[in-house]
Structure formats: C-alpha cells, structure tokens
Amino acid sequence: MGKPIIKGDTIKIPSDPEFLSDVDIFLEGTLRGFGAEESVVADIAISVSELVNNAMLHGNQSANDKVVTVSISRGNESVTVTISDEGCGFDPASVPDPLADENLLEEVGRGLFIVKSLMDKVDINPTEKGTTIAITKAI
Amino acid sequence: MKLTDRIQDNIVVLEPKGKIMGGPDASLLHDKLYELIESDRKKIVIDLAKVEWMNSTGLGILISSYTTLRNNNGELKLANVTDKIQSLLTITKLVSVFDAHDSVEEAVKSFE
C-alpha cells in the first residue's frame, strides 16, 4: 500500500508520518460536516494525530506493509473515532507517567496522556494482532 | 507546518505556522535551530500566534529547542501562546518549564 485509501468514513494509511496530514484533512472535514465546534474539532484532531503516530511507530514499527485504519462514526451527541494498527499490542499500564519530575523534560511519552485529558472516553483494546483504540467526544 | 524567521532587536524570532503534528515538522524546526546555534544566534523567541494546534510531537520539539539552547548557553522564550497550546502546557505541567510572554515585543525585551 503506497498511499491513503478512503472508503466512506474510513481512511487507511501506510505507516509513514508523511500521511498524518491526509488523516487530518479527512478527519477535520468529516467533523465539520457533523457540525462540531472548532475547539472540539481541534481536540479530536490532536488526539487522533497522537494515536496515529503511536500506531505507526510503536504498533506497526514503521513497517511498510502494515497500515493504520481510522474510522469515524457519529452518535446522537458524540463522535467516536477508532484507530487500529497491525502490531503486537501493548500494555497501557507500562507507559511511564509523563508528569513525574524525572520525565518532565522527556521529548516523547505524552501522547496517550494528552488523549485521555482531551477525550470524554478512551477504550484501549490491545491484541496479538494489533491494537484498536476508540476515543469518544461530545459534540 | 511552515517556518519563517526574522531578527528583531538582535533576537531571532521563529514563526511556525499551521499545525505541528509530527512527520517532517520536527526536523524542520530542529534543523533551523542548529543552523542558528552554529551561527552563534542563541537567543530565540518562538512566536506561536499562527500555530492552530500542536500535539505531543510539537511539545517535544519545544522541549528539544529549550534543552538544546540551554546546553549551548542560549535561551528560548515563547510568545503568543494560544489558548489551545496553553491548555496542553498546563495539563502536561510544562507551563513551569517555559518562559512565555503575551507578545513578541515582551519576549524580546525579557532578554535585556
């Protein structure tokens, strides 16, 4: 797979950060179509960029033949976005606390913490065939 | 993200524009920073007025800029931190790390 593929409310991208902006354009356009406020659009866009980055680098280990899938669905008063990779899963409890004094100046390691801060609900489902994370935010 | 720079009262002002989300963004700012340090420009303001939002990669770039300058006897100031970025700095406790100012003029003056 060499470039993004969009089908309905789903986009599949190769594990290359070059394609982060394709996900963002697709996501923000869809959210505005749902009538979401700009602040909510930004919070969801930030969160999805974090999770897609993680899925590419940590999940798929940047492997060219593995893809990241992002799907958007609208509920009555909320939006749910699921991000799936094809890696080996991970233990969310193993992520170091980014607020600890010794980690404060680390350049990485805040992504999941930020997602949990910005979203109303975060469901993490790691399996041996990949991790799927579903994030939900009221709109 | 796009990046421009200018000199104001002998201080370098970097002006990123757009979204800082990862990919090529990190190397763009990092390369510029090393170029400035090598030319002995070590007092730098990053003007965030035109940054729509950033994620943890963006925060990592700011931290990297801060530590790189500090380790080279330089100094970094932030200016025009938007509400969205301020909120990220607050929840990550990084608000205590950066010297942030309401305007570029104030940030430049603070080097005196």
PDB file of C-alpha atoms in Angstrom:
ATOM      1  CA  MET A   1       0.000   0.000   0.000  1.00  0.00           C
ATOM      2  CA  GLY A   2       1.618   3.212  -1.127  1.00  0.00           C
ATOM      3  CA  LYS A   3      -0.914   5.908  -0.395  1.00  0.00           C
ATOM      4  CA  PRO A   4      -4.050   6.625   1.646  1.00  0.00           C
ATOM      5  CA  ILE A   5      -7.317   4.916   0.715  1.00  0.00           C
ATOM      6  CA  ILE A   6     -10.635   6.489   1.768  1.00  0.00           C
ATOM      7  CA  LYS A   7     -13.859   4.466   1.819  1.00  0.00           C
ATOM      8  CA  GLY A   8     -16.891   6.129   3.413  1.00  0.00           C
ATOM      9  CA  ASP A   9     -15.996   7.143   6.967  1.00  0.00           C
ATOM     10  CA  THR A  10     -12.725   5.190   6.971  1.00  0.00           C
ATOM     11  CA  ILE A  11      -9.199   6.056   5.868  1.00  0.00           C
ATOM     12  CA  LYS A  12      -6.334   3.557   5.639  1.00  0.00           C
ATOM     13  CA  ILE A  13      -2.786   4.851   5.516  1.00  0.00           C
ATOM     14  CA  PRO A  14       0.687   3.337   5.262  1.00  0.00           C
ATOM     15  CA  SER A  15       2.886   3.535   8.385  1.00  0.00           C
ATOM     16  CA  ASP A  16       4.600   6.728   7.323  1.00  0.00           C
ATOM     17  CA  PRO A  17       4.219  10.059   9.210  1.00  0.00           C
ATOM     18  CA  GLU A  18       4.176  11.779   5.830  1.00  0.00           C
ATOM     19  CA  PHE A  19       0.496  10.761   5.667  1.00  0.00           C
ATOM     20  CA  LEU A  20      -0.551  12.316   9.006  1.00  0.00           C
ATOM     21  CA  SER A  21      -1.840  15.389   7.191  1.00  0.00           C
ATOM     22  CA  ASP A  22      -4.060  13.204   4.954  1.00  0.00           C
ATOM     23  CA  VAL A  23      -5.733  11.798   8.069  1.00  0.00           C
ATOM     24  CA  ASP A  24      -6.138  15.296   9.497  1.00  0.00           C
ATOM     25  CA  ILE A  25      -7.761  16.700   6.348  1.00  0.00           C
ATOM     26  CA  PHE A  26     -10.156  13.723   6.175  1.00  0.00           C
ATOM     27  CA  LEU A  27     -10.961  13.891   9.908  1.00  0.00           C
ATOM     28  CA  GLU A  28     -11.470  17.641  10.232  1.00  0.00           C
ATOM     29  CA  GLY A  29     -13.609  17.743   7.088  1.00  0.00           C
ATOM     30  CA  THR A  30     -15.822  14.949   8.399  1.00  0.00           C
ATOM     31  CA  LEU A  31     -16.144  16.532  11.861  1.00  0.00           C
ATOM     32  CA  ARG A  32     -17.109  19.914  10.411  1.00  0.00           C
ATOM     33  CA  GLY A  33     -19.679  18.090   8.312  1.00  0.00           C
ATOM     34  CA  PHE A  34     -21.108  16.788  11.605  1.00  0.00           C
ATOM     35  CA  GLY A  35     -21.387  20.385  12.831  1.00  0.00           C
ATOM     36  CA  ALA A  36     -18.710  20.056  15.530  1.00  0.00           C
ATOM     37  CA  GLU A  37     -17.371  23.273  17.104  1.00  0.00           C
ATOM     38  CA  GLU A  38     -13.819  24.265  16.145  1.00  0.00           C
ATOM     39  CA  SER A  39     -12.484  23.659  19.655  1.00  0.00           C
ATOM     40  CA  VAL A  40     -13.900  20.117  19.603  1.00  0.00           C
ATOM     41  CA  VAL A  41     -12.526  19.553  16.107  1.00  0.00           C
ATOM     42  CA  ALA A  42      -9.065  20.576  17.368  1.00  0.00           C
ATOM     43  CA  ASP A  43      -9.255  18.324  20.458  1.00  0.00           C
ATOM     44  CA  ILE A  44     -10.228  15.297  18.356  1.00  0.00           C
ATOM     45  CA  ALA A  45      -7.656  16.139  15.654  1.00  0.00           C
ATOM     46  CA  ILE A  46      -4.882  16.412  18.272  1.00  0.00           C
ATOM     47  CA  SER A  47      -5.923  13.104  19.837  1.00  0.00           C
ATOM     48  CA  VAL A  48      -6.143  11.253  16.528  1.00  0.00           C
ATOM     49  CA  SER A  49      -2.741  12.584  15.453  1.00  0.00           C
ATOM     50  CA  GLU A  50      -1.277  11.232  18.718  1.00  0.00           C
ATOM     51  CA  LEU A  51      -2.826   7.813  18.266  1.00  0.00           C
ATOM     52  CA  VAL A  52      -1.970   7.522  14.570  1.00  0.00           C
ATOM     53  CA  ASN A  53       1.644   8.489  15.369  1.00  0.00           C
ATOM     54  CA  ASN A  54       1.734   5.791  18.070  1.00  0.00           C
ATOM     55  CA  ALA A  55       0.093   3.230  15.787  1.00  0.00           C
ATOM     56  CA  MET A  56       2.669   3.829  13.037  1.00  0.00           C
ATOM     57  CA  LEU A  57       5.757   3.951  15.231  1.00  0.00           C
ATOM     58  CA  HIS A  58       5.032   1.696  18.206  1.00  0.00           C
ATOM     59  CA  GLY A  59       2.294  -0.536  16.814  1.00  0.00           C
ATOM     60  CA  ASN A  60       3.382  -1.149  13.236  1.00  0.00           C
ATOM     61  CA  GLN A  61       7.066  -0.361  13.960  1.00  0.00           C
ATOM     62  CA  SER A  62       7.009   1.776  10.777  1.00  0.00           C
ATOM     63  CA  ALA A  63       6.710  -1.389   8.643  1.00  0.00           C
ATOM     64  CA  ASN A  64       5.874  -0.514   5.026  1.00  0.00           C
ATOM     65  CA  ASP A  65       3.442  -3.400   4.628  1.00  0.00           C
ATOM     66  CA  LYS A  66       1.362  -2.548   7.713  1.00  0.00           C
ATOM     67  CA  VAL A  67      -1.436   0.003   7.674  1.00  0.00           C
ATOM     68  CA  VAL A  68      -3.229   2.200  10.182  1.00  0.00           C
ATOM     69  CA  THR A  69      -7.019   2.372   9.892  1.00  0.00           C
ATOM     70  CA  VAL A  70      -9.028   5.355  11.157  1.00  0.00           C
ATOM     71  CA  SER A  71     -12.835   5.227  11.232  1.00  0.00           C
ATOM     72  CA  ILE A  72     -15.267   7.944  12.307  1.00  0.00           C
ATOM     73  CA  SER A  73     -18.825   7.429  13.482  1.00  0.00           C
ATOM     74  CA  ARG A  74     -21.405   9.838  14.843  1.00  0.00           C
ATOM     75  CA  GLY A  75     -23.701   9.075  17.742  1.00  0.00           C
ATOM     76  CA  ASN A  76     -26.626  11.181  18.942  1.00  0.00           C
ATOM     77  CA  GLU A  77     -24.497  13.739  20.752  1.00  0.00           C
ATOM     78  CA  SER A  78     -20.969  12.443  20.305  1.00  0.00           C
ATOM     79  CA  VAL A  79     -18.339  11.335  17.831  1.00  0.00           C
ATOM     80  CA  THR A  80     -16.294   8.153  18.129  1.00  0.00           C
ATOM     81  CA  VAL A  81     -13.053   7.637  16.232  1.00  0.00           C
ATOM     82  CA  THR A  82     -11.300   4.258  16.193  1.00  0.00           C
ATOM     83  CA  ILE A  83      -7.620   3.894  15.344  1.00  0.00           C
ATOM     84  CA  SER A  84      -6.270   0.409  14.608  1.00  0.00           C
ATOM     85  CA  ASP A  85      -2.781  -0.868  13.901  1.00  0.00           C
ATOM     86  CA  GLU A  86      -1.383  -4.262  12.906  1.00  0.00           C
ATOM     87  CA  GLY A  87       1.260  -4.553  15.626  1.00  0.00           C
ATOM     88  CA  CYS A  88       1.630  -6.921  18.583  1.00  0.00           C
ATOM     89  CA  GLY A  89      -0.374  -4.923  21.119  1.00  0.00           C
ATOM     90  CA  PHE A  90       0.942  -3.107  24.199  1.00  0.00           C
ATOM     91  CA  ASP A  91       0.322  -2.794  27.905  1.00  0.00           C
ATOM     92  CA  PRO A  92      -1.162   0.670  28.604  1.00  0.00           C
ATOM     93  CA  ALA A  93      -0.011   0.365  32.222  1.00  0.00           C
ATOM     94  CA  SER A  94       3.602   0.214  31.058  1.00  0.00           C
ATOM     95  CA  VAL A  95       3.564   3.800  29.775  1.00  0.00           C
ATOM     96  CA  PRO A  96       5.650   5.992  32.144  1.00  0.00           C
ATOM     97  CA  ASP A  97       3.958   8.874  33.973  1.00  0.00           C
ATOM     98  CA  PRO A  98       4.772  11.990  31.890  1.00  0.00           C
ATOM     99  CA  LEU A  99       4.079  14.247  34.901  1.00  0.00           C
ATOM    100  CA  ALA A 100       6.796  12.686  37.061  1.00  0.00           C
ATOM    101  CA  ASP A 101       9.634  15.134  37.733  1.00  0.00           C
ATOM    102  CA  GLU A 102      12.184  12.850  36.092  1.00  0.00           C
ATOM    103  CA  ASN A 103      10.086  12.671  32.891  1.00  0.00           C
ATOM    104  CA  LEU A 104       9.102  16.319  32.593  1.00  0.00           C
ATOM    105  CA  LEU A 105      11.791  17.188  30.038  1.00  0.00           C
ATOM    106  CA  GLU A 106      11.440  13.954  28.040  1.00  0.00           C
ATOM    107  CA  GLU A 107      10.729  14.783  24.395  1.00  0.00           C
ATOM    108  CA  VAL A 108       8.304  11.859  23.976  1.00  0.00           C
ATOM    109  CA  GLY A 109       5.802   9.905  26.061  1.00  0.00           C
ATOM    110  CA  ARG A 110       2.891  12.345  26.492  1.00  0.00           C
ATOM    111  CA  GLY A 111       0.630  11.229  23.639  1.00  0.00           C
ATOM    112  CA  LEU A 112      -1.728   8.865  25.440  1.00  0.00           C
ATOM    113  CA  PHE A 113      -1.858  11.138  28.493  1.00  0.00           C
ATOM    114  CA  ILE A 114      -2.971  14.066  26.297  1.00  0.00           C
ATOM    115  CA  VAL A 115      -5.593  11.913  24.569  1.00  0.00           C
ATOM    116  CA  LYS A 116      -7.048  10.860  27.931  1.00  0.00           C
ATOM    117  CA  SER A 117      -7.112  14.505  29.030  1.00  0.00           C
ATOM    118  CA  LEU A 118      -8.888  15.786  25.917  1.00  0.00           C
ATOM    119  CA  MET A 119     -11.405  12.986  25.277  1.00  0.00           C
ATOM    120  CA  ASP A 120     -14.521  12.008  27.245  1.00  0.00           C
ATOM    121  CA  LYS A 121     -13.878   8.283  26.812  1.00  0.00           C
ATOM    122  CA  VAL A 122     -10.875   6.214  25.719  1.00  0.00           C
ATOM    123  CA  ASP A 123     -11.141   2.442  25.185  1.00  0.00           C
ATOM    124  CA  ILE A 124      -7.901   0.563  24.536  1.00  0.00           C
ATOM    125  CA  ASN A 125      -8.095  -2.950  23.151  1.00  0.00           C
ATOM    126  CA  PRO A 126      -4.650  -4.479  22.610  1.00  0.00           C
ATOM    127  CA  THR A 127      -4.475  -7.934  20.998  1.00  0.00           C
ATOM    128  CA  GLU A 128      -1.696 -10.029  19.473  1.00  0.00           C
ATOM    129  CA  LYS A 129      -2.913  -8.978  16.022  1.00  0.00           C
ATOM    130  CA  GLY A 130      -2.938  -5.273  16.716  1.00  0.00           C
ATOM    131  CA  THR A 131      -4.314  -2.556  18.950  1.00  0.00           C
ATOM    132  CA  THR A 132      -7.593  -0.730  18.472  1.00  0.00           C
ATOM    133  CA  ILE A 133      -8.251   2.451  20.425  1.00  0.00           C
ATOM    134  CA  ALA A 134     -11.692   4.079  20.374  1.00  0.00           C
ATOM    135  CA  ILE A 135     -12.000   7.693  21.508  1.00  0.00           C
ATOM    136  CA  THR A 136     -15.300   9.470  22.095  1.00  0.00           C
ATOM    137  CA  LYS A 137     -16.048  13.160  22.498  1.00  0.00           C
ATOM    138  CA  ALA A 138     -19.363  15.003  22.912  1.00  0.00           C
ATOM    139  CA  ILE A 139     -20.252  17.411  20.104  1.00  0.00           C
TER     140      ILE A 139
ATOM    141  CA  MET B   1       3.777  23.411   9.329  1.00  0.00           C
ATOM    142  CA  LYS B   2       5.637  26.259   7.646  1.00  0.00           C
ATOM    143  CA  LEU B   3       8.514  28.067   9.321  1.00  0.00           C
ATOM    144  CA  THR B   4       9.792  31.581   8.784  1.00  0.00           C
ATOM    145  CA  ASP B   5      12.276  33.598  10.816  1.00  0.00           C
ATOM    146  CA  ARG B   6      13.267  37.211  11.316  1.00  0.00           C
ATOM    147  CA  ILE B   7      15.508  39.302  13.523  1.00  0.00           C
ATOM    148  CA  GLN B   8      14.019  41.757  15.997  1.00  0.00           C
ATOM    149  CA  ASP B   9      16.393  43.850  18.149  1.00  0.00           C
ATOM    150  CA  ASN B  10      19.150  41.313  17.567  1.00  0.00           C
ATOM    151  CA  ILE B  11      16.938  38.407  18.742  1.00  0.00           C
ATOM    152  CA  VAL B  12      15.848  35.639  16.354  1.00  0.00           C
ATOM    153  CA  VAL B  13      12.077  35.244  16.131  1.00  0.00           C
ATOM    154  CA  LEU B  14      10.883  31.918  14.694  1.00  0.00           C
ATOM    155  CA  GLU B  15       7.343  31.898  13.329  1.00  0.00           C
ATOM    156  CA  PRO B  16       5.884  28.434  12.765  1.00  0.00           C
ATOM    157  CA  LYS B  17       2.514  28.433  11.029  1.00  0.00           C
ATOM    158  CA  GLY B  18      -0.193  25.765  10.793  1.00  0.00           C
ATOM    159  CA  LYS B  19      -0.356  22.539  12.777  1.00  0.00           C
ATOM    160  CA  ILE B  20       2.613  20.860  14.445  1.00  0.00           C
ATOM    161  CA  MET B  21       1.730  17.176  14.416  1.00  0.00           C
ATOM    162  CA  GLY B  22       4.859  15.171  13.596  1.00  0.00           C
ATOM    163  CA  GLY B  23       6.407  13.828  10.437  1.00  0.00           C
ATOM    164  CA  PRO B  24       8.592  16.447   8.737  1.00  0.00           C
ATOM    165  CA  ASP B  25       7.707  19.164  11.304  1.00  0.00           C
ATOM    166  CA  ALA B  26      10.275  18.055  13.885  1.00  0.00           C
ATOM    167  CA  SER B  27      13.293  18.122  11.603  1.00  0.00           C
ATOM    168  CA  LEU B  28      12.280  21.468  10.088  1.00  0.00           C
ATOM    169  CA  LEU B  29      12.459  23.325  13.416  1.00  0.00           C
ATOM    170  CA  HIS B  30      15.379  21.272  14.706  1.00  0.00           C
ATOM    171  CA  ASP B  31      17.498  21.907  11.615  1.00  0.00           C
ATOM    172  CA  LYS B  32      16.750  25.640  11.820  1.00  0.00           C
ATOM    173  CA  LEU B  33      17.734  25.699  15.477  1.00  0.00           C
ATOM    174  CA  TYR B  34      21.113  24.031  14.878  1.00  0.00           C
ATOM    175  CA  GLU B  35      21.754  26.364  11.954  1.00  0.00           C
ATOM    176  CA  LEU B  36      21.151  29.331  14.278  1.00  0.00           C
ATOM    177  CA  ILE B  37      23.337  27.925  17.077  1.00  0.00           C
ATOM    178  CA  GLU B  38      26.164  27.312  14.630  1.00  0.00           C
ATOM    179  CA  SER B  39      25.957  30.942  13.516  1.00  0.00           C
ATOM    180  CA  ASP B  40      26.071  31.980  17.207  1.00  0.00           C
ATOM    181  CA  ARG B  41      22.421  33.059  17.371  1.00  0.00           C
ATOM    182  CA  LYS B  42      21.380  31.635  20.723  1.00  0.00           C
ATOM    183  CA  LYS B  43      18.648  33.965  21.965  1.00  0.00           C
ATOM    184  CA  ILE B  44      15.474  32.808  20.326  1.00  0.00           C
ATOM    185  CA  VAL B  45      11.757  33.555  20.538  1.00  0.00           C
ATOM    186  CA  ILE B  46       9.211  31.132  19.107  1.00  0.00           C
ATOM    187  CA  ASP B  47       6.081  33.067  18.154  1.00  0.00           C
ATOM    188  CA  LEU B  48       3.152  30.636  18.374  1.00  0.00           C
ATOM    189  CA  ALA B  49       0.451  33.072  17.231  1.00  0.00           C
ATOM    190  CA  LYS B  50      -0.094  31.295  13.918  1.00  0.00           C
ATOM    191  CA  VAL B  51       0.042  27.725  15.198  1.00  0.00           C
ATOM    192  CA  GLU B  52      -3.500  26.321  15.003  1.00  0.00           C
ATOM    193  CA  TRP B  53      -2.652  23.420  17.323  1.00  0.00           C
ATOM    194  CA  MET B  54       0.139  21.061  18.228  1.00  0.00           C
ATOM    195  CA  ASN B  55       0.283  17.573  19.670  1.00  0.00           C
ATOM    196  CA  SER B  56       2.872  15.909  21.896  1.00  0.00           C
ATOM    197  CA  THR B  57       5.327  15.913  18.994  1.00  0.00           C
ATOM    198  CA  GLY B  58       5.041  19.695  18.961  1.00  0.00           C
ATOM    199  CA  LEU B  59       5.611  19.828  22.714  1.00  0.00           C
ATOM    200  CA  GLY B  60       8.626  17.544  22.218  1.00  0.00           C
ATOM    201  CA  ILE B  61      10.000  19.974  19.624  1.00  0.00           C
ATOM    202  CA  LEU B  62       9.623  22.865  22.089  1.00  0.00           C
ATOM    203  CA  ILE B  63      11.383  20.840  24.824  1.00  0.00           C
ATOM    204  CA  SER B  64      14.153  19.838  22.440  1.00  0.00           C
ATOM    205  CA  SER B  65      14.585  23.504  21.440  1.00  0.00           C
ATOM    206  CA  TYR B  66      14.647  24.554  25.097  1.00  0.00           C
ATOM    207  CA  THR B  67      17.251  21.967  26.182  1.00  0.00           C
ATOM    208  CA  THR B  68      19.398  22.337  23.049  1.00  0.00           C
ATOM    209  CA  LEU B  69      19.654  26.101  23.550  1.00  0.00           C
ATOM    210  CA  ARG B  70      20.240  25.766  27.293  1.00  0.00           C
ATOM    211  CA  ASN B  71      23.045  23.242  26.690  1.00  0.00           C
ATOM    212  CA  ASN B  72      24.662  25.706  24.279  1.00  0.00           C
ATOM    213  CA  ASN B  73      24.431  28.669  26.680  1.00  0.00           C
ATOM    214  CA  GLY B  74      21.420  30.029  24.843  1.00  0.00           C
ATOM    215  CA  GLU B  75      17.872  30.800  25.851  1.00  0.00           C
ATOM    216  CA  LEU B  76      14.379  30.160  24.491  1.00  0.00           C
ATOM    217  CA  LYS B  77      11.253  32.250  25.087  1.00  0.00           C
ATOM    218  CA  LEU B  78       7.734  31.645  23.844  1.00  0.00           C
ATOM    219  CA  ALA B  79       5.355  34.364  22.677  1.00  0.00           C
ATOM    220  CA  ASN B  80       1.645  34.499  21.845  1.00  0.00           C
ATOM    221  CA  VAL B  81       0.822  31.078  23.258  1.00  0.00           C
ATOM    222  CA  THR B  82      -2.719  30.320  22.090  1.00  0.00           C
ATOM    223  CA  ASP B  83      -5.406  29.044  24.465  1.00  0.00           C
ATOM    224  CA  LYS B  84      -5.239  25.551  22.962  1.00  0.00           C
ATOM    225  CA  ILE B  85      -1.462  25.293  23.389  1.00  0.00           C
ATOM    226  CA  GLN B  86      -1.609  26.894  26.850  1.00  0.00           C
ATOM    227  CA  SER B  87      -4.084  24.223  27.878  1.00  0.00           C
ATOM    228  CA  LEU B  88      -1.662  21.476  26.709  1.00  0.00           C
ATOM    229  CA  LEU B  89       1.239  23.131  28.550  1.00  0.00           C
ATOM    230  CA  THR B  90      -0.881  23.252  31.695  1.00  0.00           C
ATOM    231  CA  ILE B  91      -2.103  19.640  31.690  1.00  0.00           C
ATOM    232  CA  THR B  92       1.425  18.359  30.962  1.00  0.00           C
ATOM    233  CA  LYS B  93       2.970  20.638  33.656  1.00  0.00           C
ATOM    234  CA  LEU B  94       5.270  22.110  31.001  1.00  0.00           C
ATOM    235  CA  VAL B  95       3.903  25.537  31.849  1.00  0.00           C
ATOM    236  CA  SER B  96       6.507  25.557  34.624  1.00  0.00           C
ATOM    237  CA  VAL B  97       9.345  24.930  32.152  1.00  0.00           C
ATOM    238  CA  PHE B  98       8.835  27.623  29.517  1.00  0.00           C
ATOM    239  CA  ASP B  99       9.182  31.386  29.834  1.00  0.00           C
ATOM    240  CA  ALA B 100       6.087  32.572  27.956  1.00  0.00           C
ATOM    241  CA  HIS B 101       5.125  36.157  27.074  1.00  0.00           C
ATOM    242  CA  ASP B 102       1.976  37.797  25.742  1.00  0.00           C
ATOM    243  CA  SER B 103       3.750  39.352  22.748  1.00  0.00           C
ATOM    244  CA  VAL B 104       6.956  39.053  20.742  1.00  0.00           C
ATOM    245  CA  GLU B 105       7.937  42.555  21.924  1.00  0.00           C
ATOM    246  CA  GLU B 106       7.687  41.474  25.572  1.00  0.00           C
ATOM    247  CA  ALA B 107       9.583  38.252  24.890  1.00  0.00           C
ATOM    248  CA  VAL B 108      12.387  40.126  23.093  1.00  0.00           C
ATOM    249  CA  LYS B 109      12.567  42.721  25.882  1.00  0.00           C
ATOM    250  CA  SER B 110      12.863  39.980  28.511  1.00  0.00           C
ATOM    251  CA  PHE B 111      16.348  39.096  27.204  1.00  0.00           C
ATOM    252  CA  GLU B 112      17.660  42.534  28.320  1.00  0.00           C
TER     253      GLU B 112
END
